[in-house]
mmCIF file of C-alpha atoms in Angstrom:
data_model
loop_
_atom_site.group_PDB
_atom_site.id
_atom_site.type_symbol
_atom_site.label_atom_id
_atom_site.label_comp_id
_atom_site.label_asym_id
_atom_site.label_seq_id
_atom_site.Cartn_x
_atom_site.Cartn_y
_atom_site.Cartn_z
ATOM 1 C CA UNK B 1 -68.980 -73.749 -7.420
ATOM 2 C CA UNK B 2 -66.151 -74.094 -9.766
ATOM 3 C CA UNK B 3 -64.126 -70.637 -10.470
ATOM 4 C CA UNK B 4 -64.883 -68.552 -13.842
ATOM 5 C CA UNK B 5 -63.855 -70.509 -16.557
ATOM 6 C CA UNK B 6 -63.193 -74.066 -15.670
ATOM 7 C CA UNK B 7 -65.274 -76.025 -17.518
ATOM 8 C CA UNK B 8 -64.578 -79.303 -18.995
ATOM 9 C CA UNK B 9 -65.991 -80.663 -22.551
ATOM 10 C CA UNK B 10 -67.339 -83.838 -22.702
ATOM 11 C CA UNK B 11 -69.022 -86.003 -25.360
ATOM 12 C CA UNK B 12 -71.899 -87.237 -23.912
ATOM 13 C CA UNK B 13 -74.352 -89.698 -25.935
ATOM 14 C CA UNK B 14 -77.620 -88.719 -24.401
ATOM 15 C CA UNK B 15 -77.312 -85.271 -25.803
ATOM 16 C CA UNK B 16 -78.960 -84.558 -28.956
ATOM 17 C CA UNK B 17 -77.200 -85.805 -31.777
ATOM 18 C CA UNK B 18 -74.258 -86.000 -29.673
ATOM 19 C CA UNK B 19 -73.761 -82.713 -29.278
ATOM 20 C CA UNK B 20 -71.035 -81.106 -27.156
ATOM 21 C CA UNK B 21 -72.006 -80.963 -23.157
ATOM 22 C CA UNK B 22 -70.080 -78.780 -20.793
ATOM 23 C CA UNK B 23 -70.110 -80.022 -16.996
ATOM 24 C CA UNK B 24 -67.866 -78.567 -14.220
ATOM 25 C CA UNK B 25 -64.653 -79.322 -13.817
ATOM 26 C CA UNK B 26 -65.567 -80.144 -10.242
ATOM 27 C CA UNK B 27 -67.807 -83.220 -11.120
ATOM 28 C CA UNK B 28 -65.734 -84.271 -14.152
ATOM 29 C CA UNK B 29 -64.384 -88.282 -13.777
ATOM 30 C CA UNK B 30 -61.257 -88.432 -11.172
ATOM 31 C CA UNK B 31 -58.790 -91.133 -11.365
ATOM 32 C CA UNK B 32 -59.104 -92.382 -7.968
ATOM 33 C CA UNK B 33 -56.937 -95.189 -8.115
ATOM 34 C CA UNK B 34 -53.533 -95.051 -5.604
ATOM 35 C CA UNK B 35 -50.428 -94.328 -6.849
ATOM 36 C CA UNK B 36 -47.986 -97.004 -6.673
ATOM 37 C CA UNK B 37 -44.496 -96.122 -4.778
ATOM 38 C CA UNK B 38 -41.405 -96.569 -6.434
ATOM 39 C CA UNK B 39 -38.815 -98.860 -5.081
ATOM 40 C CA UNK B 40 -36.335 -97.450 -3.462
ATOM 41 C CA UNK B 41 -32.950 -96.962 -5.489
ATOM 42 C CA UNK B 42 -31.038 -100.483 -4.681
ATOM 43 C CA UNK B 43 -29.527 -101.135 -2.636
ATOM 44 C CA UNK B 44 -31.234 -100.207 0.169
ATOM 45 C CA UNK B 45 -31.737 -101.506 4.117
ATOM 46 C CA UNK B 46 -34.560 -103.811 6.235
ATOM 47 C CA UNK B 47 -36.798 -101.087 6.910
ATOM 48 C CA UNK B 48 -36.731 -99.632 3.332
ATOM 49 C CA UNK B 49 -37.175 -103.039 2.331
ATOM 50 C CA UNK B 50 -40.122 -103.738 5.150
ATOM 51 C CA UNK B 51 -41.922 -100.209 4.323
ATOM 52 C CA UNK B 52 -41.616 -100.395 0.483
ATOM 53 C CA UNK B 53 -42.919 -103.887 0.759
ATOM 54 C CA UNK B 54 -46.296 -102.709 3.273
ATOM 55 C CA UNK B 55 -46.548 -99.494 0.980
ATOM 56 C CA UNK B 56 -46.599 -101.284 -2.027
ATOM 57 C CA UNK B 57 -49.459 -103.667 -0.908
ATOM 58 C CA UNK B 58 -51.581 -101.167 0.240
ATOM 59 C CA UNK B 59 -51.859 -99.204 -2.840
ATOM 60 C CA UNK B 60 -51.574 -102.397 -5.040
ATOM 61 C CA UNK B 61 -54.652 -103.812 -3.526
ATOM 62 C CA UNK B 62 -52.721 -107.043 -2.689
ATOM 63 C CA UNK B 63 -52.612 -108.723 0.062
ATOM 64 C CA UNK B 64 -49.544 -108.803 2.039
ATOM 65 C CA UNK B 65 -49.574 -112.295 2.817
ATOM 66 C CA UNK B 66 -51.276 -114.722 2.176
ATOM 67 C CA UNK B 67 -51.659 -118.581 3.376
ATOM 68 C CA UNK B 68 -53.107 -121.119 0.869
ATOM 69 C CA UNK B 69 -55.319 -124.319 0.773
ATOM 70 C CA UNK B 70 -52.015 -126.741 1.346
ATOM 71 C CA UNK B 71 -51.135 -124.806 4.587
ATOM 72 C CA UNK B 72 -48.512 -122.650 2.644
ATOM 73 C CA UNK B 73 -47.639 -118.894 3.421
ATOM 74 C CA UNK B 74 -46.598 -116.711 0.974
ATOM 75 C CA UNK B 75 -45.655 -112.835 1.090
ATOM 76 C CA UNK B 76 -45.475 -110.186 -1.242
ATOM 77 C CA UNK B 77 -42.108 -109.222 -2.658
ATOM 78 C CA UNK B 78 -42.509 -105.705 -4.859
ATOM 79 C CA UNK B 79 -41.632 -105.451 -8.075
ATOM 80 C CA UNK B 80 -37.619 -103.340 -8.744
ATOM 81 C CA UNK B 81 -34.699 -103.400 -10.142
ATOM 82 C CA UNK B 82 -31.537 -104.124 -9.245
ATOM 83 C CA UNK B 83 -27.434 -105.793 -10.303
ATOM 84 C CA UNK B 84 -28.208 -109.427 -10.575
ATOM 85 C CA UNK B 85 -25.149 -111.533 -10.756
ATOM 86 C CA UNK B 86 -21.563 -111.650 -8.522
ATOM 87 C CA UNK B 87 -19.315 -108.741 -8.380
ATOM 88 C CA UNK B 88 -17.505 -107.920 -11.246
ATOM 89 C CA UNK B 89 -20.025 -109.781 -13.560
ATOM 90 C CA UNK B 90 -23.432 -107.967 -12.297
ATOM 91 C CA UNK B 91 -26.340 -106.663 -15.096
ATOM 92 C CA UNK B 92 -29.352 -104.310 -14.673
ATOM 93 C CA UNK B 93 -32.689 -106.624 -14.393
ATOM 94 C CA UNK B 94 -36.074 -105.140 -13.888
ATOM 95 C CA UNK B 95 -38.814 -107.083 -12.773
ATOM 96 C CA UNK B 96 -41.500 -104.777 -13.003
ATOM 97 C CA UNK B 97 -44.652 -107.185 -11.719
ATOM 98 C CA UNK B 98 -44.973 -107.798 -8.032
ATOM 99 C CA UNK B 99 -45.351 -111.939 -6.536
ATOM 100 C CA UNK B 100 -45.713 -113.833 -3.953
ATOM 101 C CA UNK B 101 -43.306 -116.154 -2.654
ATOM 102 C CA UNK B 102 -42.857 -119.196 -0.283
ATOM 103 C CA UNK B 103 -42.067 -117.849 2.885
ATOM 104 C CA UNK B 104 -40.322 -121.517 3.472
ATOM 105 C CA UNK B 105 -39.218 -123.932 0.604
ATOM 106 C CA UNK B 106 -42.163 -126.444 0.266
ATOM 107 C CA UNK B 107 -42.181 -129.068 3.131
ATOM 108 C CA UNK B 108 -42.887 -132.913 3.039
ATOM 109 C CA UNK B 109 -45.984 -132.167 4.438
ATOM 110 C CA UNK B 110 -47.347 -129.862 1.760
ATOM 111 C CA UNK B 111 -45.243 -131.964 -0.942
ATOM 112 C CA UNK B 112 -47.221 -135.212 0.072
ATOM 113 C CA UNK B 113 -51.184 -133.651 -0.064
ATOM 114 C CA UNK B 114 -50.050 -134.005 -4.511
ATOM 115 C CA UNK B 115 -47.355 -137.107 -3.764
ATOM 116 C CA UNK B 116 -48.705 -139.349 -1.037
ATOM 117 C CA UNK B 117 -46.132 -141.229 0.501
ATOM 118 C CA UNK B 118 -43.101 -139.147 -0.977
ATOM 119 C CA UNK B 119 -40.108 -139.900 1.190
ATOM 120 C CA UNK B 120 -36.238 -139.600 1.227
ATOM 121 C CA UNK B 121 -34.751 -143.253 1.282
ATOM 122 C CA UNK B 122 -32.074 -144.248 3.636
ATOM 123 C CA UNK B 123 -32.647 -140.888 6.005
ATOM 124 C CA UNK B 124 -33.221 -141.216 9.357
ATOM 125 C CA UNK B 125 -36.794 -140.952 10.330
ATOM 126 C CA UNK B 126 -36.478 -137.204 11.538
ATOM 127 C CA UNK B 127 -35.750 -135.972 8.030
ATOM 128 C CA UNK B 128 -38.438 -137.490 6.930
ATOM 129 C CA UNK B 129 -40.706 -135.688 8.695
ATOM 130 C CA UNK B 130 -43.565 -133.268 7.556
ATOM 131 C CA UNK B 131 -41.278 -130.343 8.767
ATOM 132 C CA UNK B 132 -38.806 -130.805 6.825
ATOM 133 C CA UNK B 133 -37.827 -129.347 3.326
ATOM 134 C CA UNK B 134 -39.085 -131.483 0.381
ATOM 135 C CA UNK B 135 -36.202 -133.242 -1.148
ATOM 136 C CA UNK B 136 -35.622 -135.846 -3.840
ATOM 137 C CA UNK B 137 -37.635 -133.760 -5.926
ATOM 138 C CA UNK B 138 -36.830 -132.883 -9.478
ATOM 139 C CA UNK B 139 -37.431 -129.629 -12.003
ATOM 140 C CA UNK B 140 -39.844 -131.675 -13.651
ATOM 141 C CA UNK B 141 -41.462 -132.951 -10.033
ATOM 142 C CA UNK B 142 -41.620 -129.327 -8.643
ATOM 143 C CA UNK B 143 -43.123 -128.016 -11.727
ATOM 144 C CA UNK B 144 -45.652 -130.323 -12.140
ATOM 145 C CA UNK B 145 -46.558 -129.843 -7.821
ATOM 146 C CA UNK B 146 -46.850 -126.116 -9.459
ATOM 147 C CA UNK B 147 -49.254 -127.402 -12.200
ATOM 148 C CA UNK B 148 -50.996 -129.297 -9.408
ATOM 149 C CA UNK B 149 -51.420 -126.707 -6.635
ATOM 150 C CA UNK B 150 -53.016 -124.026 -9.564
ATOM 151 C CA UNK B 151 -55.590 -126.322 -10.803
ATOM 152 C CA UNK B 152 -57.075 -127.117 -6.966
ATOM 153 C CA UNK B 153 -60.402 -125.393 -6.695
ATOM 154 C CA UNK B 154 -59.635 -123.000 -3.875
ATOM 155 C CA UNK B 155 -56.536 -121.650 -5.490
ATOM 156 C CA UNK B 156 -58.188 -121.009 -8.895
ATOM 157 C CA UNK B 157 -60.881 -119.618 -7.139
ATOM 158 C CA UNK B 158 -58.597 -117.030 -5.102
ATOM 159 C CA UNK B 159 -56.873 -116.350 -8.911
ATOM 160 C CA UNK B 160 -53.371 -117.794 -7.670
ATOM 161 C CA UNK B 161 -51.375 -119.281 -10.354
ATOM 162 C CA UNK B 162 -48.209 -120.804 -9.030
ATOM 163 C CA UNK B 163 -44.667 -121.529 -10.326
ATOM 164 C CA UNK B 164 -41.158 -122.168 -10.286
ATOM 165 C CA UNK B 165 -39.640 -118.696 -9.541
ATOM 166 C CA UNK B 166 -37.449 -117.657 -12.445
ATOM 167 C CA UNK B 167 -33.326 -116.807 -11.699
ATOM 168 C CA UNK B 168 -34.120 -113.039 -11.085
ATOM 169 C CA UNK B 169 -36.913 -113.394 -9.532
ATOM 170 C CA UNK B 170 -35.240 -115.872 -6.984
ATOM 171 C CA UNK B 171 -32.554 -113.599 -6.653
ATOM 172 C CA UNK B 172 -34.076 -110.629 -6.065
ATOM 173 C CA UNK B 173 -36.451 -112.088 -3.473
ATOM 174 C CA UNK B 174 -33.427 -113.764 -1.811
ATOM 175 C CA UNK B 175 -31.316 -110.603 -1.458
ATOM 176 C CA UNK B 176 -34.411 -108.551 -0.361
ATOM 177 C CA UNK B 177 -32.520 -105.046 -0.998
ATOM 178 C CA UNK B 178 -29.051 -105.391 -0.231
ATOM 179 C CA UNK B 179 -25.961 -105.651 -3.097
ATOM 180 C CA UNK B 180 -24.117 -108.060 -0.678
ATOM 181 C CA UNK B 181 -23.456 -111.770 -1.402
ATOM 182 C CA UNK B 182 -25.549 -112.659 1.354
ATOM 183 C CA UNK B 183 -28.803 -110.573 2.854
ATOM 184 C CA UNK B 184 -27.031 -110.908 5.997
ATOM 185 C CA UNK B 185 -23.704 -109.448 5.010
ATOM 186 C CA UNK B 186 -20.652 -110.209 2.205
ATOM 187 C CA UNK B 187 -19.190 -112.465 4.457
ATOM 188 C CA UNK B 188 -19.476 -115.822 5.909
ATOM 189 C CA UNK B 189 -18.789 -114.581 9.584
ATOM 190 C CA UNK B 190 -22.869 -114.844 10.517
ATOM 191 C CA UNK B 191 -23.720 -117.899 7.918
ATOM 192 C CA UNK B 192 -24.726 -119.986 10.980
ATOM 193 C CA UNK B 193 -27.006 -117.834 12.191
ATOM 194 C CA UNK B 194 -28.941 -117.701 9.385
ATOM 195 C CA UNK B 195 -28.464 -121.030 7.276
ATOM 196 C CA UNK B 196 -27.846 -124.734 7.657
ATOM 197 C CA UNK B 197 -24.832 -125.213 5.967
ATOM 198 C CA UNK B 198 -21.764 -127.755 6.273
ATOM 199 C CA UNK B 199 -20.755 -125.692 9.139
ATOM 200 C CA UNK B 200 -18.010 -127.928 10.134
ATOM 201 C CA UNK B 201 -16.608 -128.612 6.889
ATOM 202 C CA UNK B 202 -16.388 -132.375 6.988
ATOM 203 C CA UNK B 203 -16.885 -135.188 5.155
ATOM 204 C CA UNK B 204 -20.533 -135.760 4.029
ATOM 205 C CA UNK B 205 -22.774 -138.822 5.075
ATOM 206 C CA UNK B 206 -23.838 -140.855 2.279
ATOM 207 C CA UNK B 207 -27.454 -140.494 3.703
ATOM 208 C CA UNK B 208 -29.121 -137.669 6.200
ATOM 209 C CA UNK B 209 -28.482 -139.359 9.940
ATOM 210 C CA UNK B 210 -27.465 -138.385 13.243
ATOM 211 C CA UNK B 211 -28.758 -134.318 12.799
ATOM 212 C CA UNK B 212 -27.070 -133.708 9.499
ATOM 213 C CA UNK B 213 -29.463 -133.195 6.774
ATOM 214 C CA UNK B 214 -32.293 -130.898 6.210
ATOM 215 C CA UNK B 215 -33.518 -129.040 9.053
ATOM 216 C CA UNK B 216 -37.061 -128.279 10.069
ATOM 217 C CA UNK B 217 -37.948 -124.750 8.112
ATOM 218 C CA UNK B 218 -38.515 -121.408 9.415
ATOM 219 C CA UNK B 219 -36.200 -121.727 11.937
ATOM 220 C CA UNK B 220 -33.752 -119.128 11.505
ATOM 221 C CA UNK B 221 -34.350 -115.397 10.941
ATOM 222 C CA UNK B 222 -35.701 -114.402 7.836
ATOM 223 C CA UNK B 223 -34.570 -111.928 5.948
ATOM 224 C CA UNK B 224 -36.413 -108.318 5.030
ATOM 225 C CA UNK B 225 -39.018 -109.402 2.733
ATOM 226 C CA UNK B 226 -39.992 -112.289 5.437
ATOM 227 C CA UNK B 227 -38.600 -115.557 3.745
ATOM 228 C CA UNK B 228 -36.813 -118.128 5.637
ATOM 229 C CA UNK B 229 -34.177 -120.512 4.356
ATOM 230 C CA UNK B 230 -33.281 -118.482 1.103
ATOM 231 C CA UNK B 231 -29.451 -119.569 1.419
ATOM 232 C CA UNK B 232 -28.875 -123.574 2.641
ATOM 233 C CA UNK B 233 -30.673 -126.485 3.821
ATOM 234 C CA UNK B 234 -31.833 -127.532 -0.096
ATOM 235 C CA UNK B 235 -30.720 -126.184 -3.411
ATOM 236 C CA UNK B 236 -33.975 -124.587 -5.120
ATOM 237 C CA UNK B 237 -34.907 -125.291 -8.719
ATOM 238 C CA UNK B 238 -35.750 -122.001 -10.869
ATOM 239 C CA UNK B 239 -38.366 -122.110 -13.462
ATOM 240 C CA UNK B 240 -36.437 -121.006 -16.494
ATOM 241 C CA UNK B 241 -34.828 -123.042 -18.982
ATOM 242 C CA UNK B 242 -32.938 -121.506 -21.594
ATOM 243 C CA UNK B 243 -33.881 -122.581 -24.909
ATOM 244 C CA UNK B 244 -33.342 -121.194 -28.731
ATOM 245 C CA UNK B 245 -34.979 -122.488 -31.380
ATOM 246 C CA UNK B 246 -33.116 -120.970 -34.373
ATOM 247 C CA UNK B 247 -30.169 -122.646 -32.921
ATOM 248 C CA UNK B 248 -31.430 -125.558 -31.462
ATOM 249 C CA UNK B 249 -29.232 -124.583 -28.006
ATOM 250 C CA UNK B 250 -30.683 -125.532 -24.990
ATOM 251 C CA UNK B 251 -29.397 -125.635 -21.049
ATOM 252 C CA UNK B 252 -30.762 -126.930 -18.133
ATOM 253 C CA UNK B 253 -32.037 -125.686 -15.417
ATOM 254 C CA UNK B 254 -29.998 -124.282 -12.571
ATOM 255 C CA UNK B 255 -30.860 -124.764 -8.878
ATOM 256 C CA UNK B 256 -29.921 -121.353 -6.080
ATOM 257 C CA UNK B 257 -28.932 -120.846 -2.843
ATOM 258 C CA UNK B 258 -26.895 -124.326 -1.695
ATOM 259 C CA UNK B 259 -27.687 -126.954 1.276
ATOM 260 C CA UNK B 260 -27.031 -128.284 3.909
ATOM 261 C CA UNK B 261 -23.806 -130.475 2.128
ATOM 262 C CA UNK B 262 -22.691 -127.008 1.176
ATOM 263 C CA UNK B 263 -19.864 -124.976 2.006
ATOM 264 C CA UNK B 264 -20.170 -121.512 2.899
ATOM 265 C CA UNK B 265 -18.898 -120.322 -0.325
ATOM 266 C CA UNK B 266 -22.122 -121.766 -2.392
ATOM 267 C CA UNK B 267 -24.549 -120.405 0.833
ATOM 268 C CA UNK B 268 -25.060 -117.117 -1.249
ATOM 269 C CA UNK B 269 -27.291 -115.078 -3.456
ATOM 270 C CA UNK B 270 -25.610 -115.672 -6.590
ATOM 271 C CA UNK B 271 -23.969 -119.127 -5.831
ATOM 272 C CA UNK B 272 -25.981 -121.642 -8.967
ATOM 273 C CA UNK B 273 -25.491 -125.148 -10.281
ATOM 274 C CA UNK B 274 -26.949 -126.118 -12.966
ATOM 275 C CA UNK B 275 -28.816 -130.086 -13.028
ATOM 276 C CA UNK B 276 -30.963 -132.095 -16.061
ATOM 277 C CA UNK B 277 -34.906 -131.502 -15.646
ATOM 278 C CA UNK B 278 -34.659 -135.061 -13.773
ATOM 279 C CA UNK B 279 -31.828 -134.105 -11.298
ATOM 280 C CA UNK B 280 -32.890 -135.275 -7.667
ATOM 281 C CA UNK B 281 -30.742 -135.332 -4.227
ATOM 282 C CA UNK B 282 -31.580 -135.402 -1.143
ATOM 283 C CA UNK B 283 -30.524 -131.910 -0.812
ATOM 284 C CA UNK B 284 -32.714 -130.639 -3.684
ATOM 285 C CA UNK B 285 -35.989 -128.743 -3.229
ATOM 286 C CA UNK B 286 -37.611 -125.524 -4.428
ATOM 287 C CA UNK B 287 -39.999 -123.043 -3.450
ATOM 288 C CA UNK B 288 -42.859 -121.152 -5.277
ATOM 289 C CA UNK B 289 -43.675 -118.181 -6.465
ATOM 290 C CA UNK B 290 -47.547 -116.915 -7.112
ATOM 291 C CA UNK B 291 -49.392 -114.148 -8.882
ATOM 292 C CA UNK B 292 -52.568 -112.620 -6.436
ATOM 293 C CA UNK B 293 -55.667 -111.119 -8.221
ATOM 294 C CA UNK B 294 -55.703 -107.703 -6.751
ATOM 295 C CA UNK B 295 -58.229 -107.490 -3.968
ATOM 296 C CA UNK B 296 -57.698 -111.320 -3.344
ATOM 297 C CA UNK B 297 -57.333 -112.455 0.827
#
């Protein structure tokens, strides 16, 4: 039984001409819905990162991963805040809704099932293999593979809506925590170990042959949320596109994260170039971000 004198008014229609009922506060309405956890204040390390991540699913009702109808696997990356940008020219950005991303930039493989026959002309035939990163693919390609993958019936019927990610969101899901240039470090000194990069500095082939070009994905270690390749092996495009209508300005597109034709320097996770909507190379690709209807598998 409640104690003396907590009792909670309600308006309750059934009573007579809706009169004032009084119920105990034990059996009033309780808001039983979890409490989401805060993001830890960036920057913070792998197992903040890891645990935030897990914690955050649980109480979001989301899965933590996911793998889709094209063979794709996704993960959850939390919504935070953090300094976008290189040192010495970094802003606040909030992203305060939680996505799922590519775990590995979209493959031939998966690229093909909405472009049969998609190749990259004048590789060898290894890079041309279902393993390897899409490439040749423009903004206006990738989008429309976006476009593409949400309208299939299993995805719509899972509520997954899928799209380029946007310059933060890229960002934040490629530095997974940490404040350093790379998730790895603010160095170079471990690049190899965890992209595919011009290691050696030399000229570039005109064409992908004898083991330089793009490598097979999800090779090397991810980093804390769980995505592979974030830094080299293809450029990926970002969704946004700034426009302004009052002024009639408007930029293209920029690509993150360098390639395998790439230094060191542009292997990081604020390195950009910018390229027209129709840009393609053969070290171009892009991954995908997704939005998850709670309680979704």
């Amino acid at each position: 039984m409640p104690s003396p004198g907590r009792w909670v008014a309600y308006v309750v229609p059934a009573c007579a001409a809706l009169a004032t009922c009084f119920v105990p506060a034990s059996v009033a309405p309780a808001d039983d819905k979890p409490k989401l956890p805060q993001a830890p204040r960036f920057p913070f390390g792998e197992e903040q990162a890891k645990t935030f991540r897990d914690d955050y699913a649980k109480a979001a009702g989301l899965p933590r991963e996911v793998t889709n109808s094209v063979g794709m696997k996704l993960v959850l990356v939390p919504p935070g805040n953090f300094e976008m940008g290189p040192n010495g020219s970094t802003y606040r950005v909030t992203l305060a809704k939680p996505f799922h991303a590519g775990v590995t930039e979209v493959t031939l493989g998966q690229y093909r099932k909405f472009k049969a026959g998609h190749n990259v002309e004048g590789a060898d035939d290894e890079f041309n293999e279902d393993d390897r990163p899409a490439a040749m693919v423009s903004w206006d390609d990738a989008r429309a593979f976006c476009a593409w993958l949400s309208a299939q019936d299993d995805e719509k019927k899972a509520g997954r809506m899928y799209a380029l990610p946007t310059e933060a969101q890229w960002e934040w899901a490629a530095r997974a925590g940490t404040s350093t240039s790379r998730h790895f470090g603010e160095t170079d000194k471990e690049q190899a170990k965890f992209s595919w990069f011009n290691a050696t500095y030399t000229p570039n082939p005109k064409n992908e042959a004898k083991g330089r070009g793009r490598q097979p994905v999800g090779k090397l270690p991810p980093n804390a949320w769980g995505l592979h390749d974030t830094l080299g092996n293809v450029w990926e495009w970002c969704g946004d596109r700034r426009t302004d209508e009052a002024t009639g300005e408007a930029r293209d597109p920029v690509m993150r994260g360098g390639s395998w034709r790439s230094g060191a320097f542009h292997c990081t996770a604020v390195a950009h170039d910018p390229g027209s909507p129709g840009t393609k190379g053969d070290n171009i690709g892009f991954r995908v971000v997704c939005t998850v209807a709670a309680g979704a598998k």
